[in-house]
mmCIF file of C-alpha atoms in Angstrom:
data_model
loop_
_atom_site.group_PDB
_atom_site.id
_atom_site.type_symbol
_atom_site.label_atom_id
_atom_site.label_comp_id
_atom_site.label_asym_id
_atom_site.label_seq_id
_atom_site.Cartn_x
_atom_site.Cartn_y
_atom_site.Cartn_z
ATOM 1 C CA UNK C 324 -4.883 -16.686 -24.164
ATOM 2 C CA UNK C 325 -1.467 -17.057 -22.234
ATOM 3 C CA UNK C 326 -1.333 -14.452 -19.759
ATOM 4 C CA UNK C 327 2.031 -12.746 -18.966
ATOM 5 C CA UNK C 328 3.096 -12.271 -15.497
ATOM 6 C CA UNK C 329 5.342 -10.359 -14.464
ATOM 7 C CA UNK C 330 6.770 -9.605 -10.685
ATOM 8 C CA UNK C 331 9.901 -7.875 -8.777
ATOM 9 C CA UNK C 332 13.067 -10.237 -9.863
ATOM 10 C CA UNK C 333 14.763 -11.145 -6.742
ATOM 11 C CA UNK C 334 12.822 -11.331 -2.695
ATOM 12 C CA UNK C 335 14.592 -12.551 0.276
ATOM 13 C CA UNK C 336 11.923 -12.944 2.851
ATOM 14 C CA UNK C 337 12.433 -13.967 7.330
ATOM 15 C CA UNK C 338 14.842 -13.000 10.140
ATOM 16 C CA UNK C 339 17.496 -11.280 9.107
ATOM 17 C CA UNK C 340 17.502 -10.639 5.356
ATOM 18 C CA UNK C 341 18.699 -7.258 5.290
ATOM 19 C CA UNK C 342 22.529 -9.457 5.579
ATOM 20 C CA UNK C 343 21.530 -10.341 1.757
ATOM 21 C CA UNK C 344 21.593 -7.549 0.362
ATOM 22 C CA UNK C 345 24.745 -6.309 0.374
ATOM 23 C CA UNK C 346 25.877 -9.549 -1.192
ATOM 24 C CA UNK C 347 23.143 -8.938 -4.512
ATOM 25 C CA UNK C 348 24.211 -5.344 -4.753
ATOM 26 C CA UNK C 349 27.701 -6.209 -5.779
ATOM 27 C CA UNK C 350 27.118 -9.638 -7.994
ATOM 28 C CA UNK C 351 25.229 -6.118 -9.548
ATOM 29 C CA UNK C 352 28.302 -4.555 -9.815
ATOM 30 C CA UNK C 353 26.603 -1.207 -8.033
ATOM 31 C CA UNK C 354 28.425 1.591 -6.480
ATOM 32 C CA UNK C 355 26.527 4.273 -6.141
ATOM 33 C CA UNK C 356 23.450 4.232 -4.205
ATOM 34 C CA UNK C 357 20.966 6.664 -2.733
ATOM 35 C CA UNK C 358 19.211 5.521 0.824
ATOM 36 C CA UNK C 359 15.532 6.816 0.634
ATOM 37 C CA UNK C 360 14.152 7.220 3.812
ATOM 38 C CA UNK C 361 11.971 9.159 6.025
ATOM 39 C CA UNK C 362 13.042 11.099 9.828
ATOM 40 C CA UNK C 363 12.183 8.654 12.214
ATOM 41 C CA UNK C 364 14.237 5.787 10.647
ATOM 42 C CA UNK C 365 17.135 7.327 10.566
ATOM 43 C CA UNK C 366 17.623 9.152 13.673
ATOM 44 C CA UNK C 367 16.322 5.619 15.311
ATOM 45 C CA UNK C 368 20.054 4.255 13.728
ATOM 46 C CA UNK C 369 17.752 1.673 10.836
ATOM 47 C CA UNK C 370 19.060 3.972 8.414
ATOM 48 C CA UNK C 371 22.793 3.540 9.870
ATOM 49 C CA UNK C 372 22.462 -0.407 9.904
ATOM 50 C CA UNK C 373 21.032 -0.627 6.380
ATOM 51 C CA UNK C 374 24.161 1.645 5.325
ATOM 52 C CA UNK C 375 26.383 -0.184 7.131
ATOM 53 C CA UNK C 376 25.837 -3.514 4.461
ATOM 54 C CA UNK C 377 25.677 -0.249 1.399
ATOM 55 C CA UNK C 378 29.208 -0.207 3.260
ATOM 56 C CA UNK C 379 30.416 -3.226 3.293
ATOM 57 C CA UNK C 380 29.312 -4.066 0.009
ATOM 58 C CA UNK C 381 31.839 -0.759 -1.937
ATOM 59 C CA UNK C 382 28.181 0.838 -1.892
ATOM 60 C CA UNK C 383 29.168 4.407 -1.502
ATOM 61 C CA UNK C 384 25.883 6.353 -0.528
ATOM 62 C CA UNK C 385 23.904 9.322 0.650
ATOM 63 C CA UNK C 386 20.470 9.105 2.304
ATOM 64 C CA UNK C 387 17.539 11.001 1.730
ATOM 65 C CA UNK C 388 15.585 11.516 5.179
ATOM 66 C CA UNK C 389 12.810 13.542 4.469
ATOM 67 C CA UNK C 390 10.200 10.780 3.122
ATOM 68 C CA UNK C 391 6.676 11.688 4.824
ATOM 69 C CA UNK C 392 3.399 9.810 4.425
ATOM 70 C CA UNK C 393 1.202 10.257 1.196
ATOM 71 C CA UNK C 394 4.686 11.777 -0.142
ATOM 72 C CA UNK C 395 4.241 14.790 -2.059
ATOM 73 C CA UNK C 396 5.210 15.992 -5.574
ATOM 74 C CA UNK C 397 8.009 18.581 -3.970
ATOM 75 C CA UNK C 398 8.820 15.207 -1.788
ATOM 76 C CA UNK C 399 10.494 13.701 -4.149
ATOM 77 C CA UNK C 400 11.680 16.324 -6.378
ATOM 78 C CA UNK C 401 13.636 16.831 -3.241
ATOM 79 C CA UNK C 402 14.808 12.819 -3.792
ATOM 80 C CA UNK C 403 15.381 13.405 -7.664
ATOM 81 C CA UNK C 404 18.368 16.444 -6.642
ATOM 82 C CA UNK C 405 19.828 13.977 -4.470
ATOM 83 C CA UNK C 406 20.495 11.182 -7.017
ATOM 84 C CA UNK C 407 21.290 13.099 -9.234
ATOM 85 C CA UNK C 408 23.516 14.388 -7.343
ATOM 86 C CA UNK C 409 25.132 11.441 -6.376
ATOM 87 C CA UNK C 410 25.213 10.346 -9.763
ATOM 88 C CA UNK C 411 23.834 7.338 -8.119
ATOM 89 C CA UNK C 412 22.518 4.483 -10.517
ATOM 90 C CA UNK C 413 21.015 2.627 -7.742
ATOM 91 C CA UNK C 414 17.664 3.277 -4.922
ATOM 92 C CA UNK C 415 17.640 1.379 -1.848
ATOM 93 C CA UNK C 416 13.951 1.938 -0.532
ATOM 94 C CA UNK C 417 13.651 1.796 3.044
ATOM 95 C CA UNK C 418 10.567 1.686 5.177
ATOM 96 C CA UNK C 419 7.046 1.096 4.511
ATOM 97 C CA UNK C 420 4.460 2.324 0.911
ATOM 98 C CA UNK C 421 6.042 5.965 1.273
ATOM 99 C CA UNK C 422 9.825 5.116 0.671
ATOM 100 C CA UNK C 423 9.204 3.213 -1.875
ATOM 101 C CA UNK C 424 6.274 5.195 -3.686
ATOM 102 C CA UNK C 425 8.475 7.850 -3.086
ATOM 103 C CA UNK C 426 11.273 5.979 -4.943
ATOM 104 C CA UNK C 427 10.196 4.694 -7.385
ATOM 105 C CA UNK C 428 8.854 8.221 -8.913
ATOM 106 C CA UNK C 429 12.129 10.008 -8.414
ATOM 107 C CA UNK C 430 13.635 6.278 -11.212
ATOM 108 C CA UNK C 431 11.789 7.526 -13.192
ATOM 109 C CA UNK C 432 11.797 11.356 -13.510
ATOM 110 C CA UNK C 433 15.692 10.233 -13.130
ATOM 111 C CA UNK C 434 16.384 8.335 -15.786
ATOM 112 C CA UNK C 435 14.091 9.944 -18.270
ATOM 113 C CA UNK C 436 13.864 13.594 -17.805
ATOM 114 C CA UNK C 437 10.835 15.328 -16.972
ATOM 115 C CA UNK C 438 8.272 16.325 -13.867
ATOM 116 C CA UNK C 439 6.429 13.583 -11.830
ATOM 117 C CA UNK C 440 3.232 15.418 -12.440
ATOM 118 C CA UNK C 441 4.008 14.064 -16.026
ATOM 119 C CA UNK C 442 4.191 10.676 -15.750
ATOM 120 C CA UNK C 443 1.026 10.204 -13.444
ATOM 121 C CA UNK C 444 -1.458 7.340 -14.589
ATOM 122 C CA UNK C 445 -0.510 4.016 -16.256
ATOM 123 C CA UNK C 446 2.714 3.235 -19.008
ATOM 124 C CA UNK C 447 3.806 7.057 -19.156
ATOM 125 C CA UNK C 448 7.250 6.473 -19.692
ATOM 126 C CA UNK C 449 9.034 4.654 -22.613
ATOM 127 C CA UNK C 450 12.532 3.928 -21.156
ATOM 128 C CA UNK C 451 13.480 2.286 -17.183
ATOM 129 C CA UNK C 452 13.752 4.276 -14.669
ATOM 130 C CA UNK C 453 16.140 3.049 -11.979
ATOM 131 C CA UNK C 454 16.978 0.038 -10.426
ATOM 132 C CA UNK C 455 15.085 -0.057 -7.110
ATOM 133 C CA UNK C 456 15.911 -2.573 -4.218
ATOM 134 C CA UNK C 457 12.485 -2.078 -1.529
ATOM 135 C CA UNK C 458 13.268 -3.242 2.632
ATOM 136 C CA UNK C 459 10.118 -3.371 4.301
ATOM 137 C CA UNK C 460 9.792 -1.573 7.657
ATOM 138 C CA UNK C 461 5.925 -1.842 7.074
ATOM 139 C CA UNK C 462 3.440 -5.218 6.365
ATOM 140 C CA UNK C 463 0.545 -2.836 5.066
ATOM 141 C CA UNK C 464 1.551 -1.611 1.004
ATOM 142 C CA UNK C 465 2.459 -4.567 -0.683
ATOM 143 C CA UNK C 466 4.787 -1.582 -3.254
ATOM 144 C CA UNK C 467 7.663 -4.308 -2.925
ATOM 145 C CA UNK C 468 6.321 -6.657 -4.765
ATOM 146 C CA UNK C 469 4.508 -4.342 -7.787
ATOM 147 C CA UNK C 470 4.733 -1.430 -10.453
ATOM 148 C CA UNK C 471 3.085 0.992 -9.382
ATOM 149 C CA UNK C 472 3.215 3.774 -6.599
ATOM 150 C CA UNK C 473 1.422 6.910 -5.538
ATOM 151 C CA UNK C 474 2.042 10.434 -5.274
ATOM 152 C CA UNK C 475 0.322 13.479 -4.095
ATOM 153 C CA UNK C 476 -0.822 16.824 -5.746
ATOM 154 C CA UNK C 477 -1.135 19.093 -2.707
ATOM 155 C CA UNK C 478 -2.185 21.982 -4.955
ATOM 156 C CA UNK C 479 -4.155 20.570 -7.022
ATOM 157 C CA UNK C 480 -5.352 17.718 -3.943
ATOM 158 C CA UNK C 481 -5.168 15.166 -5.852
ATOM 159 C CA UNK C 482 -3.723 11.697 -4.967
ATOM 160 C CA UNK C 483 -3.054 9.971 -8.025
ATOM 161 C CA UNK C 484 -1.142 6.501 -8.990
ATOM 162 C CA UNK C 485 1.442 6.110 -11.709
ATOM 163 C CA UNK C 486 3.407 3.049 -12.958
ATOM 164 C CA UNK C 487 1.812 -0.271 -15.208
ATOM 165 C CA UNK C 488 5.830 -0.502 -16.825
ATOM 166 C CA UNK C 489 7.913 -3.463 -16.230
ATOM 167 C CA UNK C 490 11.327 -1.368 -14.569
ATOM 168 C CA UNK C 491 9.085 -0.064 -11.457
ATOM 169 C CA UNK C 492 9.027 -4.295 -9.953
ATOM 170 C CA UNK C 493 11.792 -3.499 -7.685
ATOM 171 C CA UNK C 494 14.745 -6.040 -8.890
ATOM 172 C CA UNK C 495 15.396 -6.794 -5.301
ATOM 173 C CA UNK C 496 12.971 -7.015 -2.143
ATOM 174 C CA UNK C 497 14.290 -8.046 1.361
ATOM 175 C CA UNK C 498 11.021 -7.973 3.318
ATOM 176 C CA UNK C 499 12.685 -8.923 7.097
ATOM 177 C CA UNK C 500 10.054 -8.985 9.704
ATOM 178 C CA UNK C 501 13.470 -8.304 12.889
ATOM 179 C CA UNK C 502 12.486 -4.508 10.504
ATOM 180 C CA UNK C 503 9.399 -3.938 11.984
ATOM 181 C CA UNK C 504 9.522 -4.714 15.542
ATOM 182 C CA UNK C 505 9.076 -0.719 16.119
ATOM 183 C CA UNK C 506 6.151 0.095 14.399
ATOM 184 C CA UNK C 507 3.129 1.518 17.000
ATOM 185 C CA UNK C 508 0.466 -1.301 17.683
ATOM 186 C CA UNK C 509 -1.867 1.961 15.996
ATOM 187 C CA UNK C 510 0.334 1.719 13.035
ATOM 188 C CA UNK C 511 0.342 -2.088 12.936
ATOM 189 C CA UNK C 512 -2.639 -2.460 12.888
ATOM 190 C CA UNK C 513 -3.517 0.440 9.999
ATOM 191 C CA UNK C 514 -0.595 -1.256 8.388
ATOM 192 C CA UNK C 515 -2.829 -4.701 8.688
ATOM 193 C CA UNK C 516 -5.368 -3.323 7.292
ATOM 194 C CA UNK C 517 -4.252 -1.905 3.679
ATOM 195 C CA UNK C 518 -2.899 -5.811 3.010
ATOM 196 C CA UNK C 519 -5.763 -6.944 3.973
ATOM 197 C CA UNK C 520 -8.120 -4.443 1.561
ATOM 198 C CA UNK C 521 -6.150 -4.838 -1.338
ATOM 199 C CA UNK C 522 -6.662 -8.554 -1.192
ATOM 200 C CA UNK C 523 -10.363 -8.246 -0.170
ATOM 201 C CA UNK C 524 -11.112 -5.607 -3.020
ATOM 202 C CA UNK C 525 -8.971 -8.083 -5.594
ATOM 203 C CA UNK C 526 -10.771 -10.648 -4.683
ATOM 204 C CA UNK C 527 -14.413 -9.602 -4.869
ATOM 205 C CA UNK C 528 -13.123 -7.199 -7.868
ATOM 206 C CA UNK C 529 -14.059 -8.689 -11.864
ATOM 207 C CA UNK C 530 -10.956 -8.761 -12.458
ATOM 208 C CA UNK C 531 -10.480 -11.601 -9.910
ATOM 209 C CA UNK C 532 -9.109 -15.102 -12.024
ATOM 210 C CA UNK C 533 -7.952 -18.786 -10.424
ATOM 211 C CA UNK C 534 -4.209 -16.901 -9.447
ATOM 212 C CA UNK C 535 -5.684 -13.797 -7.487
ATOM 213 C CA UNK C 536 -7.998 -15.481 -5.845
ATOM 214 C CA UNK C 537 -4.944 -17.788 -4.538
ATOM 215 C CA UNK C 538 -2.985 -15.336 -3.131
ATOM 216 C CA UNK C 539 -5.743 -13.184 -1.952
ATOM 217 C CA UNK C 540 -7.781 -16.078 0.481
ATOM 218 C CA UNK C 541 -4.395 -16.412 1.505
ATOM 219 C CA UNK C 542 -3.480 -12.505 2.837
ATOM 220 C CA UNK C 543 -6.678 -12.506 4.132
ATOM 221 C CA UNK C 544 -6.024 -15.292 6.492
ATOM 222 C CA UNK C 545 -3.604 -14.698 7.578
ATOM 223 C CA UNK C 546 -4.205 -10.993 8.450
ATOM 224 C CA UNK C 547 -7.082 -12.583 9.933
ATOM 225 C CA UNK C 548 -5.001 -15.107 11.909
ATOM 226 C CA UNK C 549 -2.057 -13.164 12.716
ATOM 227 C CA UNK C 550 -2.595 -8.946 13.149
ATOM 228 C CA UNK C 551 -4.452 -8.568 16.305
ATOM 229 C CA UNK C 552 -1.270 -10.910 18.351
ATOM 230 C CA UNK C 553 1.093 -8.180 16.112
ATOM 231 C CA UNK C 554 -0.584 -5.399 17.624
ATOM 232 C CA UNK C 555 0.100 -6.461 21.035
ATOM 233 C CA UNK C 556 3.157 -7.739 20.358
ATOM 234 C CA UNK C 557 5.437 -6.315 18.605
ATOM 235 C CA UNK C 558 8.370 -8.232 19.322
ATOM 236 C CA UNK C 559 6.137 -11.408 19.093
ATOM 237 C CA UNK C 560 8.006 -12.446 15.369
ATOM 238 C CA UNK C 561 5.462 -15.212 14.447
ATOM 239 C CA UNK C 562 2.805 -12.734 14.456
ATOM 240 C CA UNK C 563 4.629 -10.135 12.696
ATOM 241 C CA UNK C 564 6.015 -12.247 9.792
ATOM 242 C CA UNK C 565 2.808 -14.059 9.551
ATOM 243 C CA UNK C 566 1.748 -11.176 9.052
ATOM 244 C CA UNK C 567 4.844 -9.034 6.608
ATOM 245 C CA UNK C 568 4.052 -12.732 4.459
ATOM 246 C CA UNK C 569 0.507 -11.455 4.129
ATOM 247 C CA UNK C 570 1.491 -7.776 3.139
ATOM 248 C CA UNK C 571 4.407 -9.338 0.278
ATOM 249 C CA UNK C 572 1.393 -11.791 -1.030
ATOM 250 C CA UNK C 573 -1.398 -9.244 -0.590
ATOM 251 C CA UNK C 574 1.042 -7.102 -3.476
ATOM 252 C CA UNK C 575 1.118 -10.583 -5.928
ATOM 253 C CA UNK C 576 -2.171 -10.190 -5.466
ATOM 254 C CA UNK C 577 -2.883 -6.514 -7.478
ATOM 255 C CA UNK C 578 -0.392 -7.275 -9.566
ATOM 256 C CA UNK C 579 -2.798 -10.285 -11.207
ATOM 257 C CA UNK C 580 -5.801 -8.708 -9.990
ATOM 258 C CA UNK C 581 -7.278 -4.945 -9.346
ATOM 259 C CA UNK C 582 -7.838 -3.097 -6.499
ATOM 260 C CA UNK C 583 -11.433 -2.070 -6.587
ATOM 261 C CA UNK C 584 -12.868 1.792 -6.015
ATOM 262 C CA UNK C 585 -12.612 1.392 -1.641
ATOM 263 C CA UNK C 586 -9.165 2.650 -2.258
ATOM 264 C CA UNK C 587 -9.524 5.772 -5.354
ATOM 265 C CA UNK C 588 -11.977 6.695 -1.884
ATOM 266 C CA UNK C 589 -9.472 7.114 -0.369
ATOM 267 C CA UNK C 590 -7.027 7.520 -1.334
ATOM 268 C CA UNK C 591 -9.579 10.908 -1.836
ATOM 269 C CA UNK C 592 -9.977 11.430 2.102
ATOM 270 C CA UNK C 593 -5.951 11.337 2.344
ATOM 271 C CA UNK C 594 -5.098 14.321 -0.518
ATOM 272 C CA UNK C 595 -7.787 16.000 1.270
ATOM 273 C CA UNK C 596 -6.726 15.325 5.493
ATOM 274 C CA UNK C 597 -2.875 14.275 4.107
ATOM 275 C CA UNK C 598 -1.931 13.402 8.039
ATOM 276 C CA UNK C 599 -4.893 10.301 7.236
ATOM 277 C CA UNK C 600 -2.406 7.329 7.819
ATOM 278 C CA UNK C 601 -3.923 5.441 4.512
ATOM 279 C CA UNK C 602 -4.955 2.346 6.383
ATOM 280 C CA UNK C 603 -7.398 4.507 9.631
ATOM 281 C CA UNK C 604 -9.177 6.077 6.431
ATOM 282 C CA UNK C 605 -10.194 2.413 4.420
ATOM 283 C CA UNK C 606 -10.711 0.648 8.319
ATOM 284 C CA UNK C 607 -13.313 4.618 9.156
ATOM 285 C CA UNK C 608 -15.136 3.735 5.719
ATOM 286 C CA UNK C 609 -14.924 -0.666 4.979
ATOM 287 C CA UNK C 610 -17.749 -1.087 7.103
ATOM 288 C CA UNK C 611 -19.578 0.841 4.476
ATOM 289 C CA UNK C 612 -18.256 0.176 1.806
ATOM 290 C CA UNK C 613 -19.123 -3.485 2.092
ATOM 291 C CA UNK C 614 -22.110 -3.252 3.418
ATOM 292 C CA UNK C 615 -23.312 -1.298 0.201
ATOM 293 C CA UNK C 616 -22.352 -5.148 -1.722
ATOM 294 C CA UNK C 617 -23.008 -7.384 0.478
ATOM 295 C CA UNK C 618 -27.118 -5.431 -0.126
ATOM 296 C CA UNK C 619 -26.608 -6.381 -3.440
ATOM 297 C CA UNK C 620 -26.293 -9.628 -3.127
ATOM 298 C CA UNK C 621 -23.740 -9.585 -5.909
ATOM 299 C CA UNK C 622 -20.316 -11.718 -5.396
ATOM 300 C CA UNK C 623 -22.576 -13.424 -2.067
ATOM 301 C CA UNK C 624 -20.555 -17.014 -1.835
ATOM 302 C CA UNK C 625 -17.141 -14.686 -2.410
ATOM 303 C CA UNK C 626 -18.218 -13.131 0.756
ATOM 304 C CA UNK C 627 -18.764 -16.643 2.198
ATOM 305 C CA UNK C 628 -15.941 -17.970 1.357
ATOM 306 C CA UNK C 629 -13.646 -14.466 2.387
ATOM 307 C CA UNK C 630 -15.687 -14.856 6.274
ATOM 308 C CA UNK C 631 -14.053 -18.760 6.464
ATOM 309 C CA UNK C 632 -10.798 -17.643 5.679
ATOM 310 C CA UNK C 633 -10.850 -15.186 8.729
ATOM 311 C CA UNK C 634 -11.917 -18.010 11.102
ATOM 312 C CA UNK C 635 -15.712 -18.132 10.721
ATOM 313 C CA UNK C 636 -15.929 -22.126 9.208
ATOM 314 C CA UNK C 637 -19.852 -21.717 9.129
ATOM 315 C CA UNK C 638 -20.009 -18.819 7.553
ATOM 316 C CA UNK C 639 -22.586 -18.963 4.995
ATOM 317 C CA UNK C 640 -24.153 -15.286 4.549
ATOM 318 C CA UNK C 641 -22.468 -12.563 2.330
ATOM 319 C CA UNK C 642 -23.114 -10.926 5.862
ATOM 320 C CA UNK C 643 -21.057 -13.308 8.330
ATOM 321 C CA UNK C 644 -18.190 -11.329 6.213
ATOM 322 C CA UNK C 645 -19.578 -7.326 7.927
ATOM 323 C CA UNK C 646 -19.378 -9.088 11.091
ATOM 324 C CA UNK C 647 -15.609 -11.221 11.278
ATOM 325 C CA UNK C 648 -14.684 -7.734 9.711
ATOM 326 C CA UNK C 649 -16.274 -5.784 12.910
ATOM 327 C CA UNK C 650 -15.033 -8.126 15.067
ATOM 328 C CA UNK C 651 -11.246 -7.297 13.847
ATOM 329 C CA UNK C 652 -11.270 -4.722 13.727
ATOM 330 C CA UNK C 653 -13.142 -4.631 17.243
ATOM 331 C CA UNK C 654 -9.220 -7.394 18.201
ATOM 332 C CA UNK C 655 -7.269 -5.097 16.848
ATOM 333 C CA UNK C 656 -8.312 -1.933 18.848
ATOM 334 C CA UNK C 657 -9.275 0.386 15.776
ATOM 335 C CA UNK C 658 -13.235 0.046 15.644
ATOM 336 C CA UNK C 659 -13.309 3.238 17.103
ATOM 337 C CA UNK C 660 -12.444 5.336 14.653
ATOM 338 C CA UNK C 661 -14.433 8.392 13.106
ATOM 339 C CA UNK C 662 -13.912 10.306 10.334
ATOM 340 C CA UNK C 663 -14.321 13.933 11.935
ATOM 341 C CA UNK C 664 -10.965 13.358 14.201
ATOM 342 C CA UNK C 665 -9.191 14.127 11.973
ATOM 343 C CA UNK C 666 -11.052 16.755 10.991
ATOM 344 C CA UNK C 667 -13.192 15.683 7.762
ATOM 345 C CA UNK C 668 -17.133 17.041 7.921
ATOM 346 C CA UNK C 669 -20.162 16.497 6.340
ATOM 347 C CA UNK C 670 -20.130 19.193 3.707
ATOM 348 C CA UNK C 671 -17.238 17.979 2.459
ATOM 349 C CA UNK C 672 -18.491 14.438 1.710
ATOM 350 C CA UNK C 673 -19.595 15.151 -1.626
ATOM 351 C CA UNK C 674 -16.194 16.637 -2.692
ATOM 352 C CA UNK C 675 -14.507 13.256 -1.490
ATOM 353 C CA UNK C 676 -16.943 11.272 -4.031
ATOM 354 C CA UNK C 677 -16.292 13.835 -7.131
ATOM 355 C CA UNK C 678 -12.453 13.785 -6.132
ATOM 356 C CA UNK C 679 -11.793 9.581 -6.113
ATOM 357 C CA UNK C 680 -13.684 9.408 -9.743
ATOM 358 C CA UNK C 681 -11.803 12.888 -11.345
ATOM 359 C CA UNK C 682 -8.144 11.155 -9.840
ATOM 360 C CA UNK C 683 -9.081 7.038 -9.640
ATOM 361 C CA UNK C 684 -12.103 6.307 -12.053
ATOM 362 C CA UNK C 685 -9.713 3.623 -13.245
ATOM 363 C CA UNK C 686 -10.529 1.135 -9.665
ATOM 364 C CA UNK C 687 -14.423 1.937 -10.038
ATOM 365 C CA UNK C 688 -14.351 -0.578 -13.340
ATOM 366 C CA UNK C 689 -13.456 -3.419 -10.875
ATOM 367 C CA UNK C 690 -16.271 -3.036 -8.077
ATOM 368 C CA UNK C 691 -18.540 -6.065 -8.045
ATOM 369 C CA UNK C 692 -21.231 -4.102 -9.502
ATOM 370 C CA UNK C 693 -21.317 -0.592 -10.193
ATOM 371 C CA UNK C 694 -20.351 2.007 -7.968
ATOM 372 C CA UNK C 695 -21.991 6.187 -8.720
ATOM 373 C CA UNK C 696 -21.586 9.171 -7.777
ATOM 374 C CA UNK C 697 -24.635 8.455 -5.453
ATOM 375 C CA UNK C 698 -24.110 5.140 -4.178
ATOM 376 C CA UNK C 699 -19.985 6.966 -4.134
ATOM 377 C CA UNK C 700 -22.274 9.685 -1.927
ATOM 378 C CA UNK C 701 -23.343 7.340 0.018
ATOM 379 C CA UNK C 702 -20.714 5.966 1.336
ATOM 380 C CA UNK C 703 -19.347 8.579 2.725
ATOM 381 C CA UNK C 704 -22.306 9.931 4.240
ATOM 382 C CA UNK C 705 -22.642 6.102 6.533
ATOM 383 C CA UNK C 706 -19.288 5.544 7.416
ATOM 384 C CA UNK C 707 -18.792 9.029 8.636
ATOM 385 C CA UNK C 708 -19.150 9.674 12.930
#
């Protein structure tokens, strides 16, 4: 049976790509836009730089700069209010996954009405949202080329995905490594590992296919070969560019395949401890998570191929992937991350395991072997330190 593969309509990639934004908006006839970003990018001048591009293209714009990591329903509601005040035609998300997710959630509510909460889940809207332009300043989520987002409901202690419909694909994505040069080393690592795990999960999932295999392995290879260099030297545009390329490919891997329960488990972690960077949470549980499946020998050949993509040309057993993973985390200086440093306690691990399945249970269907609640708890306990 033939399958339809949807994707972002236009992507511009490479150093200086931001200059191409204005002409594209003129072609689209955009006259009013909301620039959605965070306070750091506003204060640093990055928002003003993009705003100048908008002004030069004849676009009237306002700036919403209160995006936060793990964006909440309240943040999205504030963004919605700003968009409605200006009666914008388009949202320009400047930042990483948090800015893009905020813009995606706002685009649906502004265009279709209702509340953020009613669109949680898959395909909850029959009408298109406002068009979105994604201007990346990080390399981690792949959100610039996919049709999904995540919003935290702090009252319910939940972090739930939404999307699945075509209008949440950005109409345009700008991936310019020059905009990523100021990301601190630790966050460069966290974001790079987020992209890495997107692709690893897609590659071992039950829904893997030749197309998702192609983009996932290429993403893994580019992260493994370049992330440590980008962490060591943020101005290394060659390394930054290749990690950014891997990030975009990780987005395509999720469009053509599906992540596994590792992401559901981390979303539970950052729902309970919002100050935890998503990529850092993934790193914390990754060795225990993948060791579980390595021990089950459910996809040995795929773990071998991943180890080879990470530079272990002589890899011959699934355990080699764990060795390569530990080496990459050490090279990037993130092998010492501990859950307890972010306030986690052993007593709350059962609730994390319960929350992971309750809020994002669909991802468990993608696992290469069934993961029970007891298995999920055992992984958290093994990862805890």
